[in-house]
PDB file of C-alpha atoms in Angstrom:
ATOM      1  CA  UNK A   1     -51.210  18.934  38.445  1.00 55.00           C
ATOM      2  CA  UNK A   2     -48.344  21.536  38.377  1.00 66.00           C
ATOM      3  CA  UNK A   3     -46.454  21.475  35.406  1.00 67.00           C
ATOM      4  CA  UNK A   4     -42.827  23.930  34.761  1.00 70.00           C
ATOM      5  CA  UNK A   5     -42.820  25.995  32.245  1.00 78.00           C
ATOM      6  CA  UNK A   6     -39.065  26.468  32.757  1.00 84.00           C
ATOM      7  CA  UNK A   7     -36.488  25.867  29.950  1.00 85.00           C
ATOM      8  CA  UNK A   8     -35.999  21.975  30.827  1.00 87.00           C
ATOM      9  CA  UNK A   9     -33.644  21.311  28.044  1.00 90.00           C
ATOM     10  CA  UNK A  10     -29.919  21.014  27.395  1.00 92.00           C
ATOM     11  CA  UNK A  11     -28.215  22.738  24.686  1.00 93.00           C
ATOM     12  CA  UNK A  12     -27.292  19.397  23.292  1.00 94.00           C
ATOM     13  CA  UNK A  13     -30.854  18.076  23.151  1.00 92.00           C
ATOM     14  CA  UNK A  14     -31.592  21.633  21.794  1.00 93.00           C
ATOM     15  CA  UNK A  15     -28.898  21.405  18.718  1.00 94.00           C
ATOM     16  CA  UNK A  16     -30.465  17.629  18.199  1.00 94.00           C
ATOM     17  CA  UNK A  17     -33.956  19.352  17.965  1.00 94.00           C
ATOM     18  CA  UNK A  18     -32.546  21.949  15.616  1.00 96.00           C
ATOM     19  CA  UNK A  19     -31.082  19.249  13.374  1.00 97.00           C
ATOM     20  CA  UNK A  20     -34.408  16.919  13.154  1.00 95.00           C
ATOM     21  CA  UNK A  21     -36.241  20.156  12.165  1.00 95.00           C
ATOM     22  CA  UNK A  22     -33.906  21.109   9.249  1.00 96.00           C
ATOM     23  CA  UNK A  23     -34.106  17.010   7.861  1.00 96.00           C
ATOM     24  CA  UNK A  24     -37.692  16.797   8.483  1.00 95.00           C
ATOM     25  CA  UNK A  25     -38.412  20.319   7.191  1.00 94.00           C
ATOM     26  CA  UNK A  26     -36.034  19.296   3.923  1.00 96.00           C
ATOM     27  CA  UNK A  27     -38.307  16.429   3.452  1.00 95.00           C
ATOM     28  CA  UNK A  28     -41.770  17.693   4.112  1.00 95.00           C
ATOM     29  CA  UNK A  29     -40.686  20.464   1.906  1.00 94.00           C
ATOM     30  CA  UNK A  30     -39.168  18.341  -0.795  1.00 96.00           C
ATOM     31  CA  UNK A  31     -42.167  15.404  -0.735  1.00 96.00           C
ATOM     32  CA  UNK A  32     -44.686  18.230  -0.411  1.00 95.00           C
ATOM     33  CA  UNK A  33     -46.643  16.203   2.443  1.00 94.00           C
ATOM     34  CA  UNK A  34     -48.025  19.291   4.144  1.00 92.00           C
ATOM     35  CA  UNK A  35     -49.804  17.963   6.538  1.00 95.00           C
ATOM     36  CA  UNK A  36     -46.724  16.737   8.476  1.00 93.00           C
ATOM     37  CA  UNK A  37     -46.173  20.813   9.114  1.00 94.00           C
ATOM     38  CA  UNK A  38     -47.692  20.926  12.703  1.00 95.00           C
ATOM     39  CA  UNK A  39     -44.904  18.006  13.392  1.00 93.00           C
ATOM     40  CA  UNK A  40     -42.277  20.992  12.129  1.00 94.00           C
ATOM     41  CA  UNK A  41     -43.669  23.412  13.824  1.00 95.00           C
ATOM     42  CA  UNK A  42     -43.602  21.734  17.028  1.00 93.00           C
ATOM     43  CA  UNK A  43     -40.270  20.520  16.736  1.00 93.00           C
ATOM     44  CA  UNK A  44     -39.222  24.397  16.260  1.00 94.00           C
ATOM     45  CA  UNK A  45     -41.398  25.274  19.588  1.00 93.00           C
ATOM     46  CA  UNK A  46     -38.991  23.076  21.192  1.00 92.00           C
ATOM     47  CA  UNK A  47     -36.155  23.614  20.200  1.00 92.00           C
ATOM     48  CA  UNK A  48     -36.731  27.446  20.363  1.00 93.00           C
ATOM     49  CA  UNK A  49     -38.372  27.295  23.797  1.00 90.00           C
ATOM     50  CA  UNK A  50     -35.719  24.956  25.166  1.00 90.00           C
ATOM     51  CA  UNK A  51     -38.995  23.455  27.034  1.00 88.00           C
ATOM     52  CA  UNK A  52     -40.044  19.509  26.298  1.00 87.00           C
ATOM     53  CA  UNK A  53     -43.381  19.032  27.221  1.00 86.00           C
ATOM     54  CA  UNK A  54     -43.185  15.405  27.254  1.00 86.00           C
ATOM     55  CA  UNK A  55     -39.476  15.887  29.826  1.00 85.00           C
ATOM     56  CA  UNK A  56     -41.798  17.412  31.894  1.00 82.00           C
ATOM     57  CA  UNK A  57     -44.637  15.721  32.594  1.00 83.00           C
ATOM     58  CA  UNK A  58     -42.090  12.481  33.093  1.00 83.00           C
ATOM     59  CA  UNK A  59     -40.229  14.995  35.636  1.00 77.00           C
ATOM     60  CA  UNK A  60     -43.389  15.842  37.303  1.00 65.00           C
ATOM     61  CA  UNK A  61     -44.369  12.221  37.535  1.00 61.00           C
ATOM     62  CA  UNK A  62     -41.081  11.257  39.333  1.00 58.00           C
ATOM     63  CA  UNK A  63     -41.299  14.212  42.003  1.00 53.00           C
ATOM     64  CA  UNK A  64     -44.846  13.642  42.858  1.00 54.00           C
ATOM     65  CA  UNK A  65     -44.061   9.509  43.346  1.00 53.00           C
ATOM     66  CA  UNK A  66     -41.400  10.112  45.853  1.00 51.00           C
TER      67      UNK A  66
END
């Protein structure tokens, strides 16, 4: 299975993905529930990457069903 590693994001979706990790960073910092960090950190992966894994995989699955 070939997945792309291209930038697969708009710069909406980004600035959404930039927002969720300043509330949920607020919160996990505020609450002091570290263990909800990797969620943080992944949220900053995409949002700095501009690359969803989840986008595409669903993008691959559509190409190869057609």
């Amino acid at each position: 299975m070939y997945m792309d590693f291209n930038p697969n994001l708009k710069m909406d979706e980004i600035i959404v993905r930039y927002a969720l990790l300043l509330i949920v960073g607020i919160v996990v910092g505020v609450l002091q529930v570290y263990w909800l960090i990797p969620l943080v950190m992944g949220i900053f992966l995409t949002a700095v990457l501009g690359w969803c894994p989840v986008k595409a995989m669903m993008k691959g699955n559509k190409v190869s069903a057609s």
